[in-house]
Short mmCIF file of C-alpha atoms in Angstrom, two decimals:
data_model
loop_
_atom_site.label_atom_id
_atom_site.label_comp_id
_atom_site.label_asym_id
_atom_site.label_seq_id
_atom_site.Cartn_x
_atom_site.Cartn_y
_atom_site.Cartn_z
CA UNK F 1 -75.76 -61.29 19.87
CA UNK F 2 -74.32 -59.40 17.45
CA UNK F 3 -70.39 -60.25 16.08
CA UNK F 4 -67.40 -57.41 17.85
CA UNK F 5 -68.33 -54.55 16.15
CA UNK F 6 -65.40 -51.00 16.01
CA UNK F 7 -67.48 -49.35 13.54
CA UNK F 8 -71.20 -47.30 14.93
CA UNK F 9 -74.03 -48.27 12.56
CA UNK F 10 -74.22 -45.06 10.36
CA UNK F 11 -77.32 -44.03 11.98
CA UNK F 12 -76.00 -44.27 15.35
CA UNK F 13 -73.36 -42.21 14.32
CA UNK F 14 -75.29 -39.70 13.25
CA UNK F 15 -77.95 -39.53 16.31
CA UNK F 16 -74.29 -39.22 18.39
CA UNK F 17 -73.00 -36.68 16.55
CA UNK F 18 -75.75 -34.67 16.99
CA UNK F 19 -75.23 -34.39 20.75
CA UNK F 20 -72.10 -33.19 22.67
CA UNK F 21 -71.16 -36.51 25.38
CA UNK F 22 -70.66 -35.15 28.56
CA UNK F 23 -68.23 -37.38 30.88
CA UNK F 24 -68.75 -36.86 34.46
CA UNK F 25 -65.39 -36.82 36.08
CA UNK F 26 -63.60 -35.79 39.82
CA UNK F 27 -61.58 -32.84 40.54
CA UNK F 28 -58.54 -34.52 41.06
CA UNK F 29 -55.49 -34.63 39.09
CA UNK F 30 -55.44 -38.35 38.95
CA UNK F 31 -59.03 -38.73 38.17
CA UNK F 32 -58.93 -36.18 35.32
CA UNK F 33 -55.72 -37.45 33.44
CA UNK F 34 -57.56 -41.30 33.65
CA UNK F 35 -60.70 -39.45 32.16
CA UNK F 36 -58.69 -37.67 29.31
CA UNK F 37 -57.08 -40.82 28.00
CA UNK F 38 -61.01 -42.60 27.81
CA UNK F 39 -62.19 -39.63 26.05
CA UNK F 40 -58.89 -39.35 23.81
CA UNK F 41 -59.63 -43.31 22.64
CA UNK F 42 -62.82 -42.61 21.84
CA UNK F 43 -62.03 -39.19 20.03
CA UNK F 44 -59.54 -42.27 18.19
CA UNK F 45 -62.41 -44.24 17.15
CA UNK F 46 -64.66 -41.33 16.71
CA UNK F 47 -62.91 -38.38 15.29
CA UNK F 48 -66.76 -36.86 14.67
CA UNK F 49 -68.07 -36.83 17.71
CA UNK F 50 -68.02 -34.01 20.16
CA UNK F 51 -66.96 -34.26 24.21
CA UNK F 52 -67.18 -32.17 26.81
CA UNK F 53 -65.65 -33.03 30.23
CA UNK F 54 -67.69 -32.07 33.68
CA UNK F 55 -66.01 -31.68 37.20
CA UNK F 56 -67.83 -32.84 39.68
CA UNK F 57 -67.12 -30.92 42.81
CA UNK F 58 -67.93 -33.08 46.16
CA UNK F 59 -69.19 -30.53 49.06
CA UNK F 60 -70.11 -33.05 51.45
CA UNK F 61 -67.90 -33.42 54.52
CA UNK F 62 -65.86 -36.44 53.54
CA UNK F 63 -65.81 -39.44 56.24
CA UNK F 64 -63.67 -42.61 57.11
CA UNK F 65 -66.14 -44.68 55.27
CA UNK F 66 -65.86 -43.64 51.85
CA UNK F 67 -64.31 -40.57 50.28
CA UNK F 68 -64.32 -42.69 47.03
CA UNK F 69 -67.91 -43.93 47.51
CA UNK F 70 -68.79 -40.36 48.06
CA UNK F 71 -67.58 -39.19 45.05
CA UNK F 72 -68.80 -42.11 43.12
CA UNK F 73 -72.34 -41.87 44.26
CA UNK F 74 -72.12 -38.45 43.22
CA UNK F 75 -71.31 -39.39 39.88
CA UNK F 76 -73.88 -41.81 39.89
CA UNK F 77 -76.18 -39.28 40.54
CA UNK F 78 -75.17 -37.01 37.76
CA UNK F 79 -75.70 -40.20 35.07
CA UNK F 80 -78.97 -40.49 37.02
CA UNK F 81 -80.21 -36.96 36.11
CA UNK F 82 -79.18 -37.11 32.69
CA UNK F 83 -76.58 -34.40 33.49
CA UNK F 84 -73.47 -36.71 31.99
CA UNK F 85 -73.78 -39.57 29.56
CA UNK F 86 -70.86 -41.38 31.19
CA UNK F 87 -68.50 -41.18 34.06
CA UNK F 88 -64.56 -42.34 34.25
CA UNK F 89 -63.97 -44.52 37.65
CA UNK F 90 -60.65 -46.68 38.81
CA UNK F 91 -62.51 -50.18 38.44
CA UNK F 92 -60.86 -51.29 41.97
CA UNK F 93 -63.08 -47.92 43.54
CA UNK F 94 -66.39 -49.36 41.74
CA UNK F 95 -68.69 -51.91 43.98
CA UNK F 96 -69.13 -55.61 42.60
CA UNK F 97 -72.95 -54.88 42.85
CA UNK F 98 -73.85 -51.56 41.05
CA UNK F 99 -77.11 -49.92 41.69
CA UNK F 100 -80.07 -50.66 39.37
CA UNK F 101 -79.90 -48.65 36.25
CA UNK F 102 -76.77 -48.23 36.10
CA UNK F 103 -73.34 -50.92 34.60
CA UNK F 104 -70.10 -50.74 33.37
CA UNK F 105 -69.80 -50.52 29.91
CA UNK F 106 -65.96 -50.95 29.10
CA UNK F 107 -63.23 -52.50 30.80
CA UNK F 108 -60.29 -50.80 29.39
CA UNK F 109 -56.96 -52.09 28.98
CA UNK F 110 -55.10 -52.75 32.04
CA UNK F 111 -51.50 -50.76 32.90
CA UNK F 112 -49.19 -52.04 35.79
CA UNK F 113 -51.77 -53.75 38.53
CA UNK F 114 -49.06 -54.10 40.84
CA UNK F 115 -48.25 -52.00 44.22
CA UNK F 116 -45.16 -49.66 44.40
CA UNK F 117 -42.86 -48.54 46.98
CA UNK F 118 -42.07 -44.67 47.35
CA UNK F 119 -39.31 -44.12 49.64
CA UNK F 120 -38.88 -40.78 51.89
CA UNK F 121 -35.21 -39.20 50.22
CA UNK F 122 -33.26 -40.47 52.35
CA UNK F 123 -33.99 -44.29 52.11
CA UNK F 124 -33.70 -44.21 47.85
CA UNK F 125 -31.97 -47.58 47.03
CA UNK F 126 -34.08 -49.22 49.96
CA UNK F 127 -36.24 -51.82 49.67
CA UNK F 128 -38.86 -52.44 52.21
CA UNK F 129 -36.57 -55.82 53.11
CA UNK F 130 -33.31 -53.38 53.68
CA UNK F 131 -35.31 -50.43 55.85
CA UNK F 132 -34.18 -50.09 59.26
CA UNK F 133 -35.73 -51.66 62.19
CA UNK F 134 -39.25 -49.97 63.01
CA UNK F 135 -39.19 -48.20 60.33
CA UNK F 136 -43.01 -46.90 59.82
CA UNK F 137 -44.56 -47.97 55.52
CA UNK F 138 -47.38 -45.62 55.38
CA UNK F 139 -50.54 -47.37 53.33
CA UNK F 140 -54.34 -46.77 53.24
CA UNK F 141 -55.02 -50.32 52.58
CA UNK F 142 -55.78 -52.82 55.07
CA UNK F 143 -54.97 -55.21 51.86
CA UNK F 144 -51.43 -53.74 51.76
CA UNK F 145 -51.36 -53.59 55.34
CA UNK F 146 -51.95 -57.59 56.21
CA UNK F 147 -49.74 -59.06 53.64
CA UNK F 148 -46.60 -56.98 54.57
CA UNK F 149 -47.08 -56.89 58.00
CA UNK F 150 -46.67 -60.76 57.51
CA UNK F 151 -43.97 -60.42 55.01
CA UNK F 152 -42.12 -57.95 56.58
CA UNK F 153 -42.70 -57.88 60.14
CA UNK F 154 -39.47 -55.52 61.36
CA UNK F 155 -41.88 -52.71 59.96
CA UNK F 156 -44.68 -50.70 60.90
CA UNK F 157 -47.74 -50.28 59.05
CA UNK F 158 -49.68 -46.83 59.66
CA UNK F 159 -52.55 -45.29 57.92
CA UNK F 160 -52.20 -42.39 55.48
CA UNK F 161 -54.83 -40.44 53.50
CA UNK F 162 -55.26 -38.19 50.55
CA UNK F 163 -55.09 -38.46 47.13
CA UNK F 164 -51.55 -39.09 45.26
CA UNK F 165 -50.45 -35.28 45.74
CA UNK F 166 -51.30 -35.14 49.46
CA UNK F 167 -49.47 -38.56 50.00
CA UNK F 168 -46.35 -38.02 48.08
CA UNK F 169 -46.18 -34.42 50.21
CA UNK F 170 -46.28 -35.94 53.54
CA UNK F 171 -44.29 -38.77 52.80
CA UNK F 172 -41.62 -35.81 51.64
CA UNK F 173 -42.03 -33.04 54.21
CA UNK F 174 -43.10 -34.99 57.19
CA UNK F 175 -40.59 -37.11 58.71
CA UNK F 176 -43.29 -39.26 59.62
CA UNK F 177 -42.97 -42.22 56.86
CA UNK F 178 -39.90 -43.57 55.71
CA UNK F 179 -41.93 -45.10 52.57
CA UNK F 180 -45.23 -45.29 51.24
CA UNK F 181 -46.91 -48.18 49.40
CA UNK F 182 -49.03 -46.70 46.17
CA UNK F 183 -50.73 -48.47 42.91
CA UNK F 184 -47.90 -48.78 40.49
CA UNK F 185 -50.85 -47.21 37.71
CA UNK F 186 -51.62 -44.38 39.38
CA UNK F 187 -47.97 -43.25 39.41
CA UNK F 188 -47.00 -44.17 35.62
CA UNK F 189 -50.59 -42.32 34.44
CA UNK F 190 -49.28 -38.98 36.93
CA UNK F 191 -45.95 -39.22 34.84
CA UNK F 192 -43.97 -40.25 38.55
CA UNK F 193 -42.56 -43.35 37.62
CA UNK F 194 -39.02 -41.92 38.56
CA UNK F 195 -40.17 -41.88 42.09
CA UNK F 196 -40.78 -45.59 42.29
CA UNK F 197 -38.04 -47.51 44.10
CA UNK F 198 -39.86 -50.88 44.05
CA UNK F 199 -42.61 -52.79 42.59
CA UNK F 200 -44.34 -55.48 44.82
CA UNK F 201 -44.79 -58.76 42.71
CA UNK F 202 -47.79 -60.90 44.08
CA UNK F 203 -45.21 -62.84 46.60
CA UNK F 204 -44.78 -60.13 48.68
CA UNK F 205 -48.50 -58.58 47.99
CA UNK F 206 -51.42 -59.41 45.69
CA UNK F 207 -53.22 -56.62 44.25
CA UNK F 208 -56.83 -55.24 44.41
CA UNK F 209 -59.36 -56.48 42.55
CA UNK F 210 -59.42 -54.50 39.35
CA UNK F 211 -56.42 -52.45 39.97
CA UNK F 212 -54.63 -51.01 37.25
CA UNK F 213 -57.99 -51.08 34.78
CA UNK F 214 -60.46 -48.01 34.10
CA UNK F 215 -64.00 -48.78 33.61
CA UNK F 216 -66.80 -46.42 32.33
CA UNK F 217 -70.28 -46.33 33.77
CA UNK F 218 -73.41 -45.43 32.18
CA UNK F 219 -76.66 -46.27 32.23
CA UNK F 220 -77.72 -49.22 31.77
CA UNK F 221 -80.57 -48.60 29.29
CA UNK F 222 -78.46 -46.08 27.75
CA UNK F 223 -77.86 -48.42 23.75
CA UNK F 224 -76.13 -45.73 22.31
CA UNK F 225 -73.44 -45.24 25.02
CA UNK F 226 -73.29 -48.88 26.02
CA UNK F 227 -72.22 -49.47 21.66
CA UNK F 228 -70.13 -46.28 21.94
CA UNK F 229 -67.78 -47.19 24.98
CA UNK F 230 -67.51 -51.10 24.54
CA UNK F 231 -65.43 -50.54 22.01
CA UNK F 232 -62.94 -49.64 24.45
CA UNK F 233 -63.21 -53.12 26.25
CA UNK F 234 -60.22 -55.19 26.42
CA UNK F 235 -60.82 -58.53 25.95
CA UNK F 236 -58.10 -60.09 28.12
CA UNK F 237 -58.29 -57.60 31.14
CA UNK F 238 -62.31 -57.56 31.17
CA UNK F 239 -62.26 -61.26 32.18
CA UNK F 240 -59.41 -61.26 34.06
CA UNK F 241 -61.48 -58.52 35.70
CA UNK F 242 -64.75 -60.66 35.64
CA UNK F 243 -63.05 -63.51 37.74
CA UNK F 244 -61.68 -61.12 40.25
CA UNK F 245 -65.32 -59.06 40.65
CA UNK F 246 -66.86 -62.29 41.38
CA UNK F 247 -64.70 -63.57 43.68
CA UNK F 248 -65.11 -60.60 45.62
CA UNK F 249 -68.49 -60.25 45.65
CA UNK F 250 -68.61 -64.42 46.68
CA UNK F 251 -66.81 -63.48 49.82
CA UNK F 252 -68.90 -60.26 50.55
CA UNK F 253 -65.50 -58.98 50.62
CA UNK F 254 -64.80 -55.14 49.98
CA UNK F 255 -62.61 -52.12 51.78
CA UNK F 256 -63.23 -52.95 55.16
CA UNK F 257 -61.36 -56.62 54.70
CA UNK F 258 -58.12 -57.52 53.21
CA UNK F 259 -58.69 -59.90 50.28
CA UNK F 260 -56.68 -59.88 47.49
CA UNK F 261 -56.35 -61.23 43.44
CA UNK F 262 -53.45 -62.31 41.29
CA UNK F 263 -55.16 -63.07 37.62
CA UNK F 264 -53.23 -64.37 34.04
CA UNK F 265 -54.20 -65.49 31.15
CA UNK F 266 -52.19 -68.34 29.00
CA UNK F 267 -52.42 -70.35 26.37
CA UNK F 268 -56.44 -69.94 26.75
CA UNK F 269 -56.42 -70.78 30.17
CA UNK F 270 -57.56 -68.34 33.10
CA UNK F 271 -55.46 -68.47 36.04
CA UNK F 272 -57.32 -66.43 39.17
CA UNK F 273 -55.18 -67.00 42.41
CA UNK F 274 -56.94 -65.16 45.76
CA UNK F 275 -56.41 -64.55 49.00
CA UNK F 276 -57.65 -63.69 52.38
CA UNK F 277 -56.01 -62.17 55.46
CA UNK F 278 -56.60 -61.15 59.49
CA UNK F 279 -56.07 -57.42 59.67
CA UNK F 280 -52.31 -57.81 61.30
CA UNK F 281 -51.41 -60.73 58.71
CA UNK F 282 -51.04 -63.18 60.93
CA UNK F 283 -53.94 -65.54 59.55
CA UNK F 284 -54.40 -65.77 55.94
CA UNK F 285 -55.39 -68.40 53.12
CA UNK F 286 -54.84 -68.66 49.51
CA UNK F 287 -55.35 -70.92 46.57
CA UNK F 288 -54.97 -70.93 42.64
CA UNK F 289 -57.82 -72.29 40.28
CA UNK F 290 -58.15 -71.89 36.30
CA UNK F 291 -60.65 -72.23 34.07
CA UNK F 292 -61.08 -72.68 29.80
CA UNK F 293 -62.06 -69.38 28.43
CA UNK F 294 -60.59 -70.19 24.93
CA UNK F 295 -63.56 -69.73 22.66
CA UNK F 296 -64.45 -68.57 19.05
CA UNK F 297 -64.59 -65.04 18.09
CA UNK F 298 -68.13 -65.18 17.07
CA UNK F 299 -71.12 -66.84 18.58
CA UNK F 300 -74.90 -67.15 18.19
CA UNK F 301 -75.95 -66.45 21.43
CA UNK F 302 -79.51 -64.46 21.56
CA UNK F 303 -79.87 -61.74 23.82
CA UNK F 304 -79.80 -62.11 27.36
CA UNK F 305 -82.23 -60.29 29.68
CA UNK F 306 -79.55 -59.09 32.04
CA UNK F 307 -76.62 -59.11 30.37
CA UNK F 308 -74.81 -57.83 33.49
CA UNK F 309 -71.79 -59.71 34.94
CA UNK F 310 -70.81 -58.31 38.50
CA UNK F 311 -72.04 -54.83 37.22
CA UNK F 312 -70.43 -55.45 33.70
CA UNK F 313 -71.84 -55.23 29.94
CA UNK F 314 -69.77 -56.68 27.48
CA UNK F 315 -72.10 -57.21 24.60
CA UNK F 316 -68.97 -57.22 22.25
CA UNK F 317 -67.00 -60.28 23.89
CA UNK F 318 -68.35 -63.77 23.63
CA UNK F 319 -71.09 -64.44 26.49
CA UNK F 320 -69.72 -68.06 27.18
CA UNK F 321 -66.04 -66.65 28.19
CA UNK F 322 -67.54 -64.19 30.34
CA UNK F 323 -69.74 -66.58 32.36
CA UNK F 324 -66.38 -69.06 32.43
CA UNK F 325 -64.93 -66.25 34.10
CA UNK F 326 -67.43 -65.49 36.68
CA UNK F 327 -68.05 -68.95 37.46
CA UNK F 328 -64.14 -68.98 38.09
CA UNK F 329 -64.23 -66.65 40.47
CA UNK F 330 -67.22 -67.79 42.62
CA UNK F 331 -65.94 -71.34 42.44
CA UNK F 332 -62.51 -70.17 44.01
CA UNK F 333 -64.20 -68.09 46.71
CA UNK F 334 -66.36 -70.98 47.25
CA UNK F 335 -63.07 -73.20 48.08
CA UNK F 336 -61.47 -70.93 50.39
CA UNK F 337 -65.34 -70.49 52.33
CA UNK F 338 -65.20 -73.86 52.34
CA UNK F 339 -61.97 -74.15 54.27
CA UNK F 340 -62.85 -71.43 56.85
CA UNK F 341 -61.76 -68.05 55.03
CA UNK F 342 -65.61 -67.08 56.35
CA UNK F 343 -64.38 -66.73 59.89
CA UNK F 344 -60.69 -64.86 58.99
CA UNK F 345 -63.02 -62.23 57.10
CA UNK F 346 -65.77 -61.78 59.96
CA UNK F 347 -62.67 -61.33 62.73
CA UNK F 348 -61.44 -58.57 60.27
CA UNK F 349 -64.70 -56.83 59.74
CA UNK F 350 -65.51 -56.78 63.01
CA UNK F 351 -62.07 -55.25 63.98
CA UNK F 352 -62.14 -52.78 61.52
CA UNK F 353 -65.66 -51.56 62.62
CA UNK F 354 -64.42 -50.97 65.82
CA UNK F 355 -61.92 -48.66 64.48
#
C-alpha cells in the first residue's frame, strides 16, 4: 500500500479537473454548513478543481424509524445513480454496516463529541443538577435519556424532534422544556455556542459513537474519489472512530438501544471505554480496555481485497493500526456480552419496539 500521500498523481489531477464533483447534501441548515467546510478543505488541497453542491430534497412522509436513514438512503441513492460523486453525513447518523458498493472514504477531524445542555431563558445559570424538582430535559436520544435518568433522577426525560432550528424554537416558545440536551458540534458548527449552559463530560453521559466527526461516502469502486477525500482523514479521530464502529456493530447495537463510547488516545495507546443501559437507566454496564496502535508511518502492506473497516477506507493510514482498532472494539463488546450486556440490550429493544 502506497506511503500517506496530500499530493493527486498529476494525471489524476488532471482527469479531476476535467469534471465538476458534485456533493450530495440535505436541505438543512446544519447539514449544509457541515458540507461547506468538506468541500472548503478540499477546495484547500485542491484549489483547481471545480464543486458543485446538490440539495437533496426528501418527499417521502418521514416516520419514527428513521428521518436520518431516510435521508441517508436517499443520498445513497443519488451516489448510486451517478448523480453525486460524494455525499457529506454526521458519522454518528451512518450505519456500522454500509450497503455494498458503497464506504466511507474520510473520517474528518473531530470537533467537541460531547453533549450540551440548552436551558429554556429562564433557567440560564442552571445546571441539570440545580433544576427544580420535575423539571422535564427534552432529548431525542434514548442514549441521553438512560444515563441521566440514572444520574439525575429528580428530572424528567421526554422526547423531542426536529432538526436544531425546530428544537431550539420549542424549547424557547413552548413552555414545555425547561432544557434540552443537544451534540455540543452541532451547536459550535451553527455558530450557537453562546446558548450552551453546560457540557456533559462522559461521567454524567458518554457520547454516540462517532459524534462530533464528519465522514464522506462514495462509492466504493470510485479510485479517484476514494484518493481525493482521504486526504481529509484524520488519523487520530478515524481510529478512535474505528474502535467505537466496531463495538457497535459487536453488540448489534444502534438507535433503538442506548449504548454509548468514551475514546482517547495517549502516549500511543487507545483507550475505548463503552457502555450499555435499560431504557429508564436503571440497569447498565461499562468497562475500559486499550490497545497499542503506535506504529510507523509507512508500511509494506500489499493491497487488501476489502479494505473496508466497519464501512471505512483508509488506504492512507497504516492497515495494522486500523485493524488494532477494530479488534479493540469487538474485544470490549465481547467483555461486556460476556457479562450479560446481551440481555440489558434485548429488554431495551424490545421496549422500544413497543413504543
Amino acid at each position: 500500500m502506497a506511503a500517506p500521500s496530500h499530493t493527486a498523481a498529476p494525471a489524476e489531477e488532471k482527469n479531476l479537473e476535467m469534471r465538476v464533483i458534485r456533493v450530495g447534501t440535505r436541505k438543512s441548515q446544519l447539514a449544509r454548513i457541515q458540507t461547506d467546510s468538506v468541500v472548503a478543505m478540499l477546495k484547500t488541497l485542491n484549489p483547481g478543481l471545480q464543486f458543485e453542491i446538490r440539495d437533496k430534497i426528501l418527499d417521502t412522509a418521514l416516520s419514527k424509524i428513521g428521518e436520518k436513514s431516510l435521508f441517508t438512503k436517499e443520498l445513497e441513492h443519488a451516489l448510486e445513480r451517478n448523480e453525486v460523486d460524494l455525499v457529506v453525513h454526521s458519522l454518528k447518523d451512518l450505519p456500522t454496516v454500509l450497503p455494498p458498493g458503497f464506504t466511507i472514504g474520510a473520517v474528518c477531524k473531530r470537533e467537541n463529541p460531547y453533549d450540551a445542555v440548552v436551558f429554556h431563558p429562564k433557567f440560564v445559570g442552571k445546571t441539570l443538577e440545580t433544576l427544580p424538582e420535575k423539571s422535564v430535559v427534552g432529548t431525542s436520544s434514548l442514549r441521553r435519556a438512560a444515563q441521566l435518568q440514572r444520574k439525575f433522577p429528580h428530572l424528567q426525560f421526554k422526547s423531542i424532534r426536529g432538526n436544531l432550528n425546530t428544537r431550539l424554537q420549542k424549547l424557547d416558545e413552548l413552555q414545555e422544556f425547561s432544557a434540552i440536551i443537544l451534540a455540543a458540534a452541532g451547536l459550535q458548527r451553527m455558530g450557537w455556542q453562546n446558548r450552551v449552559g453546560q457540557i456533559l463530560h462522559p461521567e454524567d453521559c458518554m457520547y454516540a459513537v462517532g459524534q462530533g466527526a464528519l465522514g464522506v461516502e462514495v462509492r466504493a469502486k470510485d479510485q479517484d474519489m476514494l484518493d481525493l477525500v482521504g486526504m481529509l482523514h484524520d488519523p487520530e479521530t478515524l481510529l478512535c472512530c474505528i474502535a467505537e464502529r466496531a463495538f457497535l456493530r459487536h453488540l448489534e447495537g444502534g438507535c433503538s438501544v442506548p449504548v454509548a463510547v468514551h475514546t482517547a488516545i495517549k502516549d500511543g495507546q487507545l483507550y475505548l471505554t463503552g457502555g450499555v443501559w435499560s431504557l429508564d437507566g436503571s440497569e447498565s454496564m461499562q468497562e475500559t480496555m486499550q490497545a497499542t496502535i503506535a506504529v510507523p508511518a509507512q508500511h509494506e502492506d500489499g493491497p487488501e481485497d476489502d479494505p473496508q473497516l466497519v464501512g471505512i477506507t483508509a488506504q492512507n493510514i497504516p492497515r495494522v493500526a486500523q485493524l488494532a482498532a477494530e479488534n479493540l472494539g469487538t474485544s470490549l463488546a465481547n467483555l461486556l456480552l460476556n457479562k450479560g450486556a446481551k440481555s440489558i440490550l434485548d429488554v431495551a429493544r424490545q421496549l422500544n419496539d413497543a413504543h
